[in-house]
PDB file of C-alpha atoms in Angstrom:
ATOM      1  CA  MET B  15       0.000   0.000   0.000  1.00 42.00           C
ATOM      2  CA  PRO B  16       1.296   3.507  -0.793  1.00 49.00           C
ATOM      3  CA  ILE B  17       2.801   5.479   2.055  1.00 42.00           C
ATOM      4  CA  ALA B  18       0.419   7.665   4.052  1.00 39.00           C
ATOM      5  CA  ARG B  19       1.214  11.341   4.325  1.00 44.00           C
ATOM      6  CA  GLY B  20      -0.529  14.310   5.854  1.00 40.00           C
ATOM      7  CA  GLY B  21      -1.429  12.652   9.156  1.00 41.00           C
ATOM      8  CA  ALA B  22      -2.467  14.368  12.365  1.00 38.00           C
ATOM      9  CA  GLY B  23      -0.126  17.165  13.278  1.00 40.00           C
ATOM     10  CA  GLU B  24       1.677  17.113   9.919  1.00 43.00           C
ATOM     11  CA  VAL B  25       1.539  20.318   7.932  1.00 43.00           C
ATOM     12  CA  ILE B  26       1.076  19.705   4.214  1.00 49.00           C
ATOM     13  CA  PRO B  27       2.665  22.408   2.030  1.00 50.00           C
ATOM     14  CA  LYS B  28       0.113  24.508   0.163  1.00 65.00           C
ATOM     15  CA  ARG B  29       1.226  23.225  -3.226  1.00 81.00           C
ATOM     16  CA  ALA B  30       0.945  19.605  -2.069  1.00 83.00           C
ATOM     17  CA  ALA B  31      -2.535  20.233  -0.654  1.00 90.00           C
ATOM     18  CA  GLU B  32      -3.555  21.818  -3.955  1.00 94.00           C
ATOM     19  CA  ALA B  33      -2.285  18.799  -5.882  1.00 94.00           C
ATOM     20  CA  GLN B  34      -4.234  16.434  -3.643  1.00 94.00           C
ATOM     21  CA  ALA B  35      -7.358  18.568  -4.064  1.00 95.00           C
ATOM     22  CA  ILE B  36      -7.025  18.462  -7.855  1.00 96.00           C
ATOM     23  CA  VAL B  37      -6.684  14.675  -7.835  1.00 96.00           C
ATOM     24  CA  GLU B  38      -9.630  14.359  -5.439  1.00 96.00           C
ATOM     25  CA  SER B  39     -11.847  16.429  -7.726  1.00 97.00           C
ATOM     26  CA  TYR B  40     -10.963  14.290 -10.734  1.00 97.00           C
ATOM     27  CA  ILE B  41     -11.600  11.054  -8.830  1.00 97.00           C
ATOM     28  CA  HIS B  42     -15.146  12.186  -8.073  1.00 96.00           C
ATOM     29  CA  ARG B  43     -15.755  13.574 -11.543  1.00 96.00           C
ATOM     30  CA  LEU B  44     -14.448  10.508 -13.366  1.00 97.00           C
ATOM     31  CA  ALA B  45     -15.839   7.841 -11.028  1.00 97.00           C
ATOM     32  CA  ASP B  46     -18.434   6.790 -13.603  1.00 97.00           C
ATOM     33  CA  PRO B  47     -16.619   5.022 -16.474  1.00 96.00           C
ATOM     34  CA  LYS B  48     -19.404   6.107 -18.843  1.00 95.00           C
ATOM     35  CA  GLN B  49     -18.534   9.739 -18.103  1.00 93.00           C
ATOM     36  CA  PHE B  50     -14.773   9.283 -18.336  1.00 96.00           C
ATOM     37  CA  HIS B  51     -13.370  12.013 -20.542  1.00 95.00           C
ATOM     38  CA  LEU B  52     -10.457  14.415 -20.261  1.00 96.00           C
ATOM     39  CA  SER B  53      -9.516  17.280 -22.537  1.00 96.00           C
ATOM     40  CA  PRO B  54      -5.803  17.730 -23.296  1.00 93.00           C
ATOM     41  CA  LYS B  55      -5.712  20.690 -20.885  1.00 95.00           C
ATOM     42  CA  GLU B  56      -7.382  18.658 -18.128  1.00 96.00           C
ATOM     43  CA  PHE B  57      -5.025  15.750 -18.685  1.00 96.00           C
ATOM     44  CA  SER B  58      -2.010  18.058 -18.389  1.00 94.00           C
ATOM     45  CA  MET B  59      -3.381  19.564 -15.176  1.00 95.00           C
ATOM     46  CA  LEU B  60      -4.014  16.129 -13.664  1.00 96.00           C
ATOM     47  CA  LYS B  61      -0.594  14.867 -14.766  1.00 96.00           C
ATOM     48  CA  ALA B  62       1.118  17.834 -13.115  1.00 95.00           C
ATOM     49  CA  ALA B  63      -0.791  17.213  -9.872  1.00 95.00           C
ATOM     50  CA  VAL B  64       0.026  13.500  -9.839  1.00 96.00           C
ATOM     51  CA  PHE B  65       3.671  14.256 -10.607  1.00 96.00           C
ATOM     52  CA  ASP B  66       3.808  16.680  -7.680  1.00 95.00           C
ATOM     53  CA  ILE B  67       2.340  14.046  -5.346  1.00 96.00           C
ATOM     54  CA  TYR B  68       4.762  11.377  -6.571  1.00 96.00           C
ATOM     55  CA  GLU B  69       7.773  13.661  -6.307  1.00 94.00           C
ATOM     56  CA  ARG B  70       6.946  14.610  -2.728  1.00 92.00           C
ATOM     57  CA  GLY B  71       6.096  11.037  -1.754  1.00 91.00           C
ATOM     58  CA  ASN B  72       2.835  12.579  -0.581  1.00 83.00           C
ATOM     59  CA  VAL B  73       0.527   9.722  -1.622  1.00 90.00           C
ATOM     60  CA  ASP B  74      -2.614   9.717   0.498  1.00 91.00           C
ATOM     61  CA  VAL B  75      -3.808   6.187   1.333  1.00 93.00           C
ATOM     62  CA  ALA B  76      -7.501   7.085   1.488  1.00 94.00           C
ATOM     63  CA  GLN B  77      -7.267   8.786  -1.897  1.00 95.00           C
ATOM     64  CA  TRP B  78      -5.410   5.812  -3.361  1.00 97.00           C
ATOM     65  CA  MET B  79      -8.086   3.416  -2.074  1.00 97.00           C
ATOM     66  CA  GLN B  80     -10.687   5.479  -3.918  1.00 97.00           C
ATOM     67  CA  VAL B  81      -8.705   4.942  -7.109  1.00 97.00           C
ATOM     68  CA  VAL B  82      -8.416   1.204  -6.443  1.00 97.00           C
ATOM     69  CA  SER B  83     -12.174   0.926  -5.926  1.00 97.00           C
ATOM     70  CA  HIS B  84     -12.765   2.022  -9.532  1.00 98.00           C
ATOM     71  CA  GLU B  85     -11.032  -0.343 -11.947  1.00 98.00           C
ATOM     72  CA  HIS B  86     -11.017   2.127 -14.826  1.00 98.00           C
ATOM     73  CA  LEU B  87      -9.290   4.731 -12.631  1.00 98.00           C
ATOM     74  CA  LEU B  88      -6.739   2.198 -11.378  1.00 98.00           C
ATOM     75  CA  ARG B  89      -5.870   1.280 -14.961  1.00 98.00           C
ATOM     76  CA  PHE B  90      -5.720   4.921 -16.004  1.00 98.00           C
ATOM     77  CA  VAL B  91      -3.399   5.986 -13.181  1.00 98.00           C
ATOM     78  CA  VAL B  92      -0.943   3.082 -13.420  1.00 98.00           C
ATOM     79  CA  GLU B  93      -0.803   3.136 -17.221  1.00 98.00           C
ATOM     80  CA  GLN B  94      -0.734   6.901 -17.784  1.00 98.00           C
ATOM     81  CA  PHE B  95       1.277   7.864 -14.693  1.00 98.00           C
ATOM     82  CA  PRO B  96       3.520   4.835 -14.090  1.00 98.00           C
ATOM     83  CA  PRO B  97       5.668   5.263 -10.942  1.00 98.00           C
ATOM     84  CA  LEU B  98       8.878   4.427 -12.795  1.00 98.00           C
ATOM     85  CA  ASP B  99      11.123   6.530 -10.535  1.00 98.00           C
ATOM     86  CA  PHE B 100       9.447   5.325  -7.362  1.00 98.00           C
ATOM     87  CA  MET B 101       9.658   1.525  -7.393  1.00 98.00           C
ATOM     88  CA  ASN B 102      11.776   1.640  -4.235  1.00 98.00           C
ATOM     89  CA  THR B 103       8.901   3.202  -2.273  1.00 96.00           C
ATOM     90  CA  PHE B 104       5.207   3.418  -3.140  1.00 97.00           C
ATOM     91  CA  GLY B 105       5.525   2.379  -6.796  1.00 98.00           C
ATOM     92  CA  GLY B 106       5.835  -1.348  -6.139  1.00 97.00           C
ATOM     93  CA  PRO B 107       2.575  -1.624  -4.151  1.00 97.00           C
ATOM     94  CA  MET B 108       0.768   0.468  -6.777  1.00 98.00           C
ATOM     95  CA  VAL B 109       1.770  -1.874  -9.590  1.00 98.00           C
ATOM     96  CA  GLU B 110       1.084  -4.961  -7.474  1.00 98.00           C
ATOM     97  CA  GLU B 111      -2.473  -3.681  -6.951  1.00 98.00           C
ATOM     98  CA  PHE B 112      -2.771  -3.321 -10.727  1.00 98.00           C
ATOM     99  CA  ASN B 113      -1.607  -6.922 -11.164  1.00 98.00           C
ATOM    100  CA  LYS B 114      -4.236  -8.213  -8.742  1.00 97.00           C
ATOM    101  CA  VAL B 115      -7.045  -6.676 -10.782  1.00 98.00           C
ATOM    102  CA  PHE B 116      -5.865  -6.949 -14.376  1.00 97.00           C
ATOM    103  CA  ARG B 117      -4.765 -10.393 -15.540  1.00 94.00           C
ATOM    104  CA  ALA B 118      -5.009 -10.314 -19.335  1.00 96.00           C
ATOM    105  CA  PRO B 119      -1.699 -11.270 -21.025  1.00 94.00           C
ATOM    106  CA  SER B 120      -0.966  -7.693 -22.097  1.00 96.00           C
ATOM    107  CA  ASP B 121      -1.746  -6.340 -18.621  1.00 97.00           C
ATOM    108  CA  ALA B 122       0.346  -9.013 -16.910  1.00 96.00           C
ATOM    109  CA  MET B 123       3.284  -8.258 -19.188  1.00 97.00           C
ATOM    110  CA  TYR B 124       2.948  -4.553 -18.434  1.00 98.00           C
ATOM    111  CA  GLY B 125       2.683  -4.856 -14.660  1.00 98.00           C
ATOM    112  CA  HIS B 126       5.217  -7.612 -14.143  1.00 97.00           C
ATOM    113  CA  GLY B 127       7.624  -5.933 -16.559  1.00 97.00           C
ATOM    114  CA  ILE B 128       7.623  -2.771 -14.441  1.00 98.00           C
ATOM    115  CA  LEU B 129       8.085  -4.813 -11.261  1.00 98.00           C
ATOM    116  CA  ALA B 130      10.989  -6.754 -12.801  1.00 98.00           C
ATOM    117  CA  SER B 131      12.605  -3.525 -13.984  1.00 98.00           C
ATOM    118  CA  GLY B 132      12.224  -2.023 -10.516  1.00 98.00           C
ATOM    119  CA  LEU B 133      13.867  -5.037  -8.893  1.00 98.00           C
ATOM    120  CA  ILE B 134      16.829  -4.798 -11.272  1.00 98.00           C
ATOM    121  CA  ALA B 135      17.042  -1.065 -10.601  1.00 99.00           C
ATOM    122  CA  ARG B 136      17.229  -1.734  -6.852  1.00 98.00           C
ATOM    123  CA  ASP B 137      19.852  -4.466  -7.331  1.00 98.00           C
ATOM    124  CA  GLU B 138      17.609  -7.180  -5.945  1.00 98.00           C
ATOM    125  CA  PRO B 139      18.674 -10.819  -6.520  1.00 96.00           C
ATOM    126  CA  TRP B 140      17.940 -12.195  -9.968  1.00 96.00           C
ATOM    127  CA  SER B 141      15.909 -14.961  -8.331  1.00 94.00           C
ATOM    128  CA  ARG B 142      13.325 -12.301  -7.426  1.00 96.00           C
ATOM    129  CA  VAL B 143      13.490 -10.673 -10.847  1.00 96.00           C
ATOM    130  CA  LEU B 144      12.846 -13.971 -12.613  1.00 94.00           C
ATOM    131  CA  ASN B 145       9.584 -14.405 -10.691  1.00 93.00           C
ATOM    132  CA  HIS B 146       8.207 -11.404 -12.576  1.00 94.00           C
ATOM    133  CA  LEU B 147      10.078 -11.659 -15.859  1.00 88.00           C
ATOM    134  CA  PRO B 148       7.594 -11.827 -18.766  1.00 83.00           C
ATOM    135  CA  GLN B 149       8.607 -14.434 -21.328  1.00 82.00           C
ATOM    136  CA  LEU B 150       8.168 -13.736 -25.029  1.00 90.00           C
ATOM    137  CA  SER B 151       8.618 -16.281 -27.774  1.00 92.00           C
ATOM    138  CA  ALA B 152       7.141 -14.059 -30.508  1.00 97.00           C
ATOM    139  CA  LEU B 153       6.220 -10.415 -30.989  1.00 98.00           C
ATOM    140  CA  ASN B 154       2.506  -9.726 -30.596  1.00 97.00           C
ATOM    141  CA  PRO B 155       0.815  -7.038 -32.747  1.00 96.00           C
ATOM    142  CA  GLY B 156      -1.926  -6.793 -30.114  1.00 95.00           C
ATOM    143  CA  ILE B 157       0.376  -5.797 -27.247  1.00 96.00           C
ATOM    144  CA  HIS B 158       1.877  -2.308 -27.030  1.00 96.00           C
ATOM    145  CA  PRO B 159       5.478  -2.217 -28.336  1.00 97.00           C
ATOM    146  CA  LEU B 160       6.603  -0.330 -25.197  1.00 96.00           C
ATOM    147  CA  VAL B 161       5.506  -3.262 -23.054  1.00 97.00           C
ATOM    148  CA  GLN B 162       7.191  -5.877 -25.233  1.00 98.00           C
ATOM    149  CA  ALA B 163      10.392  -3.846 -25.553  1.00 98.00           C
ATOM    150  CA  ARG B 164      10.776  -3.684 -21.771  1.00 97.00           C
ATOM    151  CA  ALA B 165      10.264  -7.441 -21.447  1.00 97.00           C
ATOM    152  CA  ILE B 166      12.730  -8.214 -24.245  1.00 97.00           C
ATOM    153  CA  GLY B 167      15.258  -5.753 -22.842  1.00 98.00           C
ATOM    154  CA  ILE B 168      15.234  -7.508 -19.484  1.00 97.00           C
ATOM    155  CA  GLN B 169      15.506 -10.861 -21.257  1.00 95.00           C
ATOM    156  CA  LEU B 170      18.629  -9.528 -23.005  1.00 96.00           C
ATOM    157  CA  LEU B 171      20.255  -8.513 -19.735  1.00 96.00           C
ATOM    158  CA  THR B 172      19.383 -11.699 -17.838  1.00 94.00           C
ATOM    159  CA  PRO B 173      21.843 -14.116 -19.517  1.00 92.00           C
ATOM    160  CA  ARG B 174      24.446 -11.366 -19.837  1.00 91.00           C
ATOM    161  CA  GLU B 175      24.611 -11.341 -16.044  1.00 94.00           C
ATOM    162  CA  GLY B 176      24.796 -15.113 -15.756  1.00 89.00           C
ATOM    163  CA  ASN B 177      21.137 -15.859 -15.142  1.00 89.00           C
ATOM    164  CA  GLY B 178      20.002 -17.397 -18.399  1.00 82.00           C
ATOM    165  CA  SER B 179      21.018 -19.762 -21.140  1.00 82.00           C
ATOM    166  CA  ASP B 180      22.640 -18.973 -24.473  1.00 83.00           C
ATOM    167  CA  SER B 181      19.433 -20.064 -26.182  1.00 88.00           C
ATOM    168  CA  SER B 182      17.366 -17.545 -24.195  1.00 89.00           C
ATOM    169  CA  TRP B 183      19.843 -14.806 -25.170  1.00 92.00           C
ATOM    170  CA  THR B 184      19.628 -15.779 -28.841  1.00 94.00           C
ATOM    171  CA  GLU B 185      15.829 -15.802 -28.730  1.00 95.00           C
ATOM    172  CA  ALA B 186      15.669 -12.385 -27.059  1.00 96.00           C
ATOM    173  CA  LYS B 187      18.174 -10.914 -29.518  1.00 98.00           C
ATOM    174  CA  THR B 188      16.214 -12.276 -32.473  1.00 98.00           C
ATOM    175  CA  LEU B 189      13.009 -10.676 -31.173  1.00 98.00           C
ATOM    176  CA  ALA B 190      14.793  -7.384 -30.470  1.00 99.00           C
ATOM    177  CA  LEU B 191      16.205  -7.141 -33.986  1.00 99.00           C
ATOM    178  CA  GLN B 192      12.897  -8.174 -35.533  1.00 99.00           C
ATOM    179  CA  GLY B 193      11.032  -5.509 -33.574  1.00 98.00           C
ATOM    180  CA  LEU B 194      13.550  -2.830 -34.537  1.00 98.00           C
ATOM    181  CA  ARG B 195      13.770  -3.727 -38.219  1.00 98.00           C
ATOM    182  CA  GLU B 196      10.184  -4.791 -38.922  1.00 97.00           C
ATOM    183  CA  ASP B 197       8.195  -2.600 -36.529  1.00 96.00           C
ATOM    184  CA  GLN B 198       6.265  -0.913 -39.342  1.00 93.00           C
ATOM    185  CA  ASN B 199       4.921  -4.292 -40.443  1.00 96.00           C
ATOM    186  CA  ILE B 200       4.242  -5.720 -36.979  1.00 97.00           C
ATOM    187  CA  TRP B 201       2.287  -3.027 -35.114  1.00 96.00           C
ATOM    188  CA  PRO B 202      -0.584  -0.806 -36.274  1.00 93.00           C
ATOM    189  CA  ARG B 203       0.028   2.770 -37.354  1.00 88.00           C
ATOM    190  CA  TRP B 204      -0.704   4.356 -33.943  1.00 85.00           C
ATOM    191  CA  ALA B 205       2.200   2.378 -32.480  1.00 85.00           C
ATOM    192  CA  HIS B 206       4.765   4.338 -34.496  1.00 81.00           C
ATOM    193  CA  GLN B 207       3.961   7.888 -33.398  1.00 80.00           C
ATOM    194  CA  ASN B 208       6.699   7.971 -30.753  1.00 84.00           C
ATOM    195  CA  CYS B 209       9.254   5.331 -31.745  1.00 89.00           C
ATOM    196  CA  TYR B 210       7.915   3.158 -28.924  1.00 93.00           C
ATOM    197  CA  PHE B 211       9.854  -0.088 -29.386  1.00 97.00           C
ATOM    198  CA  ALA B 212      13.323   1.472 -29.705  1.00 97.00           C
ATOM    199  CA  PHE B 213      12.366   4.047 -27.051  1.00 95.00           C
ATOM    200  CA  ASN B 214      11.957   1.380 -24.358  1.00 97.00           C
ATOM    201  CA  LEU B 215      14.606  -1.054 -25.577  1.00 98.00           C
ATOM    202  CA  ALA B 216      17.489   1.413 -25.839  1.00 98.00           C
ATOM    203  CA  ASP B 217      18.739   1.458 -22.231  1.00 98.00           C
ATOM    204  CA  TRP B 218      18.550  -2.321 -21.917  1.00 98.00           C
ATOM    205  CA  ALA B 219      20.460  -2.722 -25.177  1.00 98.00           C
ATOM    206  CA  VAL B 220      23.238  -0.458 -23.887  1.00 99.00           C
ATOM    207  CA  LEU B 221      23.362  -2.363 -20.587  1.00 98.00           C
ATOM    208  CA  SER B 222      23.553  -5.668 -22.484  1.00 97.00           C
ATOM    209  CA  ARG B 223      26.480  -4.247 -24.524  1.00 97.00           C
ATOM    210  CA  ASP B 224      25.471  -5.965 -27.757  1.00 97.00           C
ATOM    211  CA  ARG B 225      26.712  -3.714 -30.564  1.00 98.00           C
ATOM    212  CA  GLU B 226      24.423  -5.199 -33.215  1.00 99.00           C
ATOM    213  CA  ILE B 227      21.309  -4.449 -31.180  1.00 99.00           C
ATOM    214  CA  ILE B 228      22.586  -0.995 -30.184  1.00 99.00           C
ATOM    215  CA  GLU B 229      23.270  -0.212 -33.846  1.00 99.00           C
ATOM    216  CA  ALA B 230      19.742  -1.325 -34.775  1.00 99.00           C
ATOM    217  CA  VAL B 231      18.232   0.828 -32.008  1.00 99.00           C
ATOM    218  CA  SER B 232      20.234   3.820 -33.226  1.00 99.00           C
ATOM    219  CA  GLU B 233      19.117   3.294 -36.822  1.00 98.00           C
ATOM    220  CA  ASN B 234      15.482   2.957 -35.744  1.00 97.00           C
ATOM    221  CA  ILE B 235      15.608   6.228 -33.812  1.00 97.00           C
ATOM    222  CA  GLN B 236      17.297   7.995 -36.721  1.00 96.00           C
ATOM    223  CA  ALA B 237      14.676   6.694 -39.164  1.00 94.00           C
ATOM    224  CA  PHE B 238      11.864   7.816 -36.870  1.00 93.00           C
ATOM    225  CA  ARG B 239      13.307  11.305 -36.520  1.00 92.00           C
ATOM    226  CA  ALA B 240      13.687  11.627 -40.275  1.00 90.00           C
ATOM    227  CA  GLN B 241       9.959  11.110 -40.845  1.00 87.00           C
ATOM    228  CA  GLN B 242       8.250  12.116 -37.598  1.00 83.00           C
ATOM    229  CA  ASP B 243       5.163  14.302 -37.441  1.00 78.00           C
ATOM    230  CA  TRP B 244       6.515  17.730 -36.550  1.00 75.00           C
ATOM    231  CA  TYR B 245       3.116  19.010 -35.423  1.00 75.00           C
ATOM    232  CA  ASN B 246       2.817  16.447 -32.647  1.00 73.00           C
ATOM    233  CA  ARG B 247       6.337  16.499 -31.260  1.00 81.00           C
ATOM    234  CA  SER B 248       6.810  16.190 -27.524  1.00 85.00           C
ATOM    235  CA  SER B 249       9.777  18.025 -26.040  1.00 88.00           C
ATOM    236  CA  ALA B 250      10.018  15.403 -23.275  1.00 90.00           C
ATOM    237  CA  ILE B 251      10.075  12.516 -25.754  1.00 90.00           C
ATOM    238  CA  GLU B 252      12.638  14.370 -27.855  1.00 93.00           C
ATOM    239  CA  THR B 253      14.922  14.797 -24.848  1.00 96.00           C
ATOM    240  CA  ILE B 254      14.616  11.151 -23.824  1.00 96.00           C
ATOM    241  CA  LEU B 255      15.300   9.945 -27.366  1.00 96.00           C
ATOM    242  CA  SER B 256      18.342  12.227 -27.556  1.00 98.00           C
ATOM    243  CA  ILE B 257      19.805  10.926 -24.286  1.00 98.00           C
ATOM    244  CA  ARG B 258      19.280   7.355 -25.448  1.00 98.00           C
ATOM    245  CA  GLN B 259      20.793   8.090 -28.828  1.00 99.00           C
ATOM    246  CA  VAL B 260      23.783   9.705 -27.107  1.00 99.00           C
ATOM    247  CA  TRP B 261      24.376   6.462 -25.228  1.00 99.00           C
ATOM    248  CA  ASN B 262      23.947   4.442 -28.410  1.00 99.00           C
ATOM    249  CA  TRP B 263      26.701   6.496 -30.016  1.00 98.00           C
ATOM    250  CA  ILE B 264      28.947   6.343 -26.957  1.00 98.00           C
ATOM    251  CA  SER B 265      28.559   2.559 -27.036  1.00 98.00           C
ATOM    252  CA  LEU B 266      29.406   2.513 -30.746  1.00 98.00           C
ATOM    253  CA  ASP B 267      32.519   4.695 -30.243  1.00 97.00           C
ATOM    254  CA  ARG B 268      30.904   7.634 -32.052  1.00 98.00           C
ATOM    255  CA  ASN B 269      31.783  10.165 -29.381  1.00 97.00           C
ATOM    256  CA  ASP B 270      31.894  13.152 -31.733  1.00 97.00           C
ATOM    257  CA  ASP B 271      28.278  12.510 -32.764  1.00 98.00           C
ATOM    258  CA  ALA B 272      27.324  11.882 -29.136  1.00 98.00           C
ATOM    259  CA  LEU B 273      28.969  15.134 -28.031  1.00 98.00           C
ATOM    260  CA  GLN B 274      27.225  17.205 -30.692  1.00 98.00           C
ATOM    261  CA  LEU B 275      23.815  15.767 -29.813  1.00 98.00           C
ATOM    262  CA  MET B 276      24.370  15.988 -26.057  1.00 98.00           C
ATOM    263  CA  GLU B 277      25.123  19.695 -26.281  1.00 96.00           C
ATOM    264  CA  SER B 278      21.621  20.249 -27.703  1.00 95.00           C
ATOM    265  CA  VAL B 279      19.749  18.274 -25.025  1.00 96.00           C
ATOM    266  CA  GLU B 280      17.269  20.322 -23.004  1.00 93.00           C
ATOM    267  CA  TRP B 281      17.430  19.340 -19.339  1.00 95.00           C
ATOM    268  CA  PRO B 282      15.634  18.747 -17.038  1.00 92.00           C
ATOM    269  CA  ILE B 283      12.364  17.303 -18.348  1.00 92.00           C
ATOM    270  CA  VAL B 284       9.129  18.662 -16.911  1.00 88.00           C
ATOM    271  CA  HIS B 285       6.643  16.178 -15.417  1.00 89.00           C
ATOM    272  CA  SER B 286       8.380  13.001 -16.560  1.00 94.00           C
ATOM    273  CA  PHE B 287       7.819  10.001 -14.320  1.00 96.00           C
ATOM    274  CA  GLU B 288      11.331   8.717 -15.009  1.00 97.00           C
ATOM    275  CA  VAL B 289      13.280  11.988 -14.848  1.00 97.00           C
ATOM    276  CA  ARG B 290      15.351  10.829 -11.863  1.00 97.00           C
ATOM    277  CA  THR B 291      16.372   7.611 -13.596  1.00 98.00           C
ATOM    278  CA  LEU B 292      17.090   9.527 -16.792  1.00 98.00           C
ATOM    279  CA  GLY B 293      19.228  11.863 -14.701  1.00 98.00           C
ATOM    280  CA  MET B 294      21.649   8.997 -14.080  1.00 98.00           C
ATOM    281  CA  TRP B 295      22.092   8.500 -17.830  1.00 99.00           C
ATOM    282  CA  TYR B 296      22.259  12.243 -18.489  1.00 98.00           C
ATOM    283  CA  HIS B 297      24.978  13.023 -15.954  1.00 98.00           C
ATOM    284  CA  ALA B 298      26.898   9.844 -16.800  1.00 98.00           C
ATOM    285  CA  ALA B 299      26.961  10.875 -20.471  1.00 98.00           C
ATOM    286  CA  ARG B 300      28.216  14.343 -19.544  1.00 98.00           C
ATOM    287  CA  LEU B 301      30.947  12.669 -17.511  1.00 98.00           C
ATOM    288  CA  VAL B 302      32.049  10.394 -20.361  1.00 98.00           C
ATOM    289  CA  LEU B 303      31.958  13.238 -22.893  1.00 98.00           C
ATOM    290  CA  GLY B 304      33.745  15.739 -20.653  1.00 97.00           C
ATOM    291  CA  LEU B 305      30.931  18.286 -20.729  1.00 97.00           C
ATOM    292  CA  ALA B 306      31.247  19.179 -17.050  1.00 96.00           C
ATOM    293  CA  PRO B 307      33.785  18.711 -14.253  1.00 97.00           C
ATOM    294  CA  LYS B 308      34.135  15.076 -13.251  1.00 96.00           C
ATOM    295  CA  GLU B 309      33.411  15.781  -9.581  1.00 98.00           C
ATOM    296  CA  LEU B 310      30.166  17.580 -10.457  1.00 98.00           C
ATOM    297  CA  CYS B 311      28.950  14.819 -12.781  1.00 98.00           C
ATOM    298  CA  GLU B 312      29.759  12.129 -10.244  1.00 98.00           C
ATOM    299  CA  ALA B 313      27.965  14.058  -7.497  1.00 98.00           C
ATOM    300  CA  ASN B 314      24.880  14.496  -9.679  1.00 98.00           C
ATOM    301  CA  LEU B 315      24.936  10.814 -10.579  1.00 98.00           C
ATOM    302  CA  ARG B 316      25.193   9.795  -6.917  1.00 98.00           C
ATOM    303  CA  TYR B 317      22.340  12.156  -6.075  1.00 98.00           C
ATOM    304  CA  ALA B 318      20.076  10.607  -8.722  1.00 98.00           C
ATOM    305  CA  VAL B 319      20.889   7.139  -7.369  1.00 98.00           C
ATOM    306  CA  SER B 320      20.149   8.332  -3.835  1.00 98.00           C
ATOM    307  CA  LEU B 321      16.820   9.911  -4.831  1.00 97.00           C
ATOM    308  CA  THR B 322      15.570   6.732  -6.477  1.00 98.00           C
ATOM    309  CA  GLY B 323      17.280   4.101  -4.363  1.00 98.00           C
ATOM    310  CA  TYR B 324      18.258   2.495  -7.671  1.00 99.00           C
ATOM    311  CA  SER B 325      21.677   1.204  -6.666  1.00 99.00           C
ATOM    312  CA  GLY B 326      21.458  -1.514  -9.331  1.00 99.00           C
ATOM    313  CA  PHE B 327      21.059   0.946 -12.179  1.00 99.00           C
ATOM    314  CA  GLY B 328      23.706   3.147 -10.572  1.00 99.00           C
ATOM    315  CA  ARG B 329      26.191   0.276 -10.339  1.00 98.00           C
ATOM    316  CA  ARG B 330      25.669  -0.733 -13.961  1.00 98.00           C
ATOM    317  CA  ILE B 331      25.885   2.827 -15.278  1.00 99.00           C
ATOM    318  CA  HIS B 332      29.057   3.455 -13.250  1.00 98.00           C
ATOM    319  CA  ALA B 333      30.551   0.350 -14.890  1.00 98.00           C
ATOM    320  CA  LEU B 334      29.683   1.707 -18.342  1.00 98.00           C
ATOM    321  CA  VAL B 335      31.286   5.053 -17.494  1.00 98.00           C
ATOM    322  CA  LYS B 336      34.444   3.357 -16.266  1.00 96.00           C
ATOM    323  CA  ASP B 337      34.696   1.188 -19.385  1.00 95.00           C
ATOM    324  CA  HIS B 338      34.287   4.123 -21.756  1.00 93.00           C
ATOM    325  CA  GLU B 339      36.737   6.273 -19.796  1.00 84.00           C
ATOM    326  CA  LEU B 340      39.298   3.465 -20.045  1.00 62.00           C
ATOM    327  CA  GLY B 341      38.566   3.092 -23.752  1.00 59.00           C
ATOM    328  CA  GLN B 342      39.304   6.764 -24.349  1.00 65.00           C
ATOM    329  CA  LYS B 343      42.671   6.487 -22.577  1.00 55.00           C
ATOM    330  CA  LYS B 344      43.938   3.639 -24.768  1.00 50.00           C
TER     331      LYS B 344
END
């Protein structure tokens, strides 16, 4: 269950109280699934309020139980506002509640994929990760590419860290390359508006250190950017794609390209539910590329790890930084 805040004697900051009031009003207004509708402006307002609550760790238990009591609201909150930066605190119980209610294959892959990712982020034993690891033997046009990319990415990392067979690695790599090279033929048109498959696979590919997959991710992102709809661009998505492409190029020894792109990245991202995790990658890239003093980058990286509690991601990213620093000195 999410952590209670705002108990007797605790003073809730005005902004936090306002965020809770906004969420409360939407819960009541949207309680009837037949009346569920949000304008873009309303969605942005609700997203900002939820982000503020997440960031403060100011999740009210009574309010959360209201969400849980309405299945359509539970789905909406966990899918649209996934607690990706908060799996070390209230995020895990939120997603576990989702898993109790929604058991369709696509829902199970979504929920358990986030839980598995959170366990890896926290450096939990692989035995715990494997309990949640979604298994794919084929790409499914009926399941969102983001969801499948996360599952395949974790499958790529598993044998790389000594917890899977060579055959499982080969199968995951085959699916990854198929999804990157044939995405236009596999998923419907809506699935290509934000480069979803490469978007969610990129970090896992870099962590797995497979150059062929990293190259394919990079090419997919480049192809998407060459033909994207300029009228529906999201600055947050653009920033995330740029950071991931920077790491693709660092991994492929294209540091000049990485440096040029990194200098254009707008940071931080507003109202992103993974901005703290992305901060690890952002500051680590600046460290590798020499864009800021080493001590400052390392301090920012440690701070991002501390904020999230994601010592597992921090350890793996530190290892990447060390490897690329050594590579530059040769």
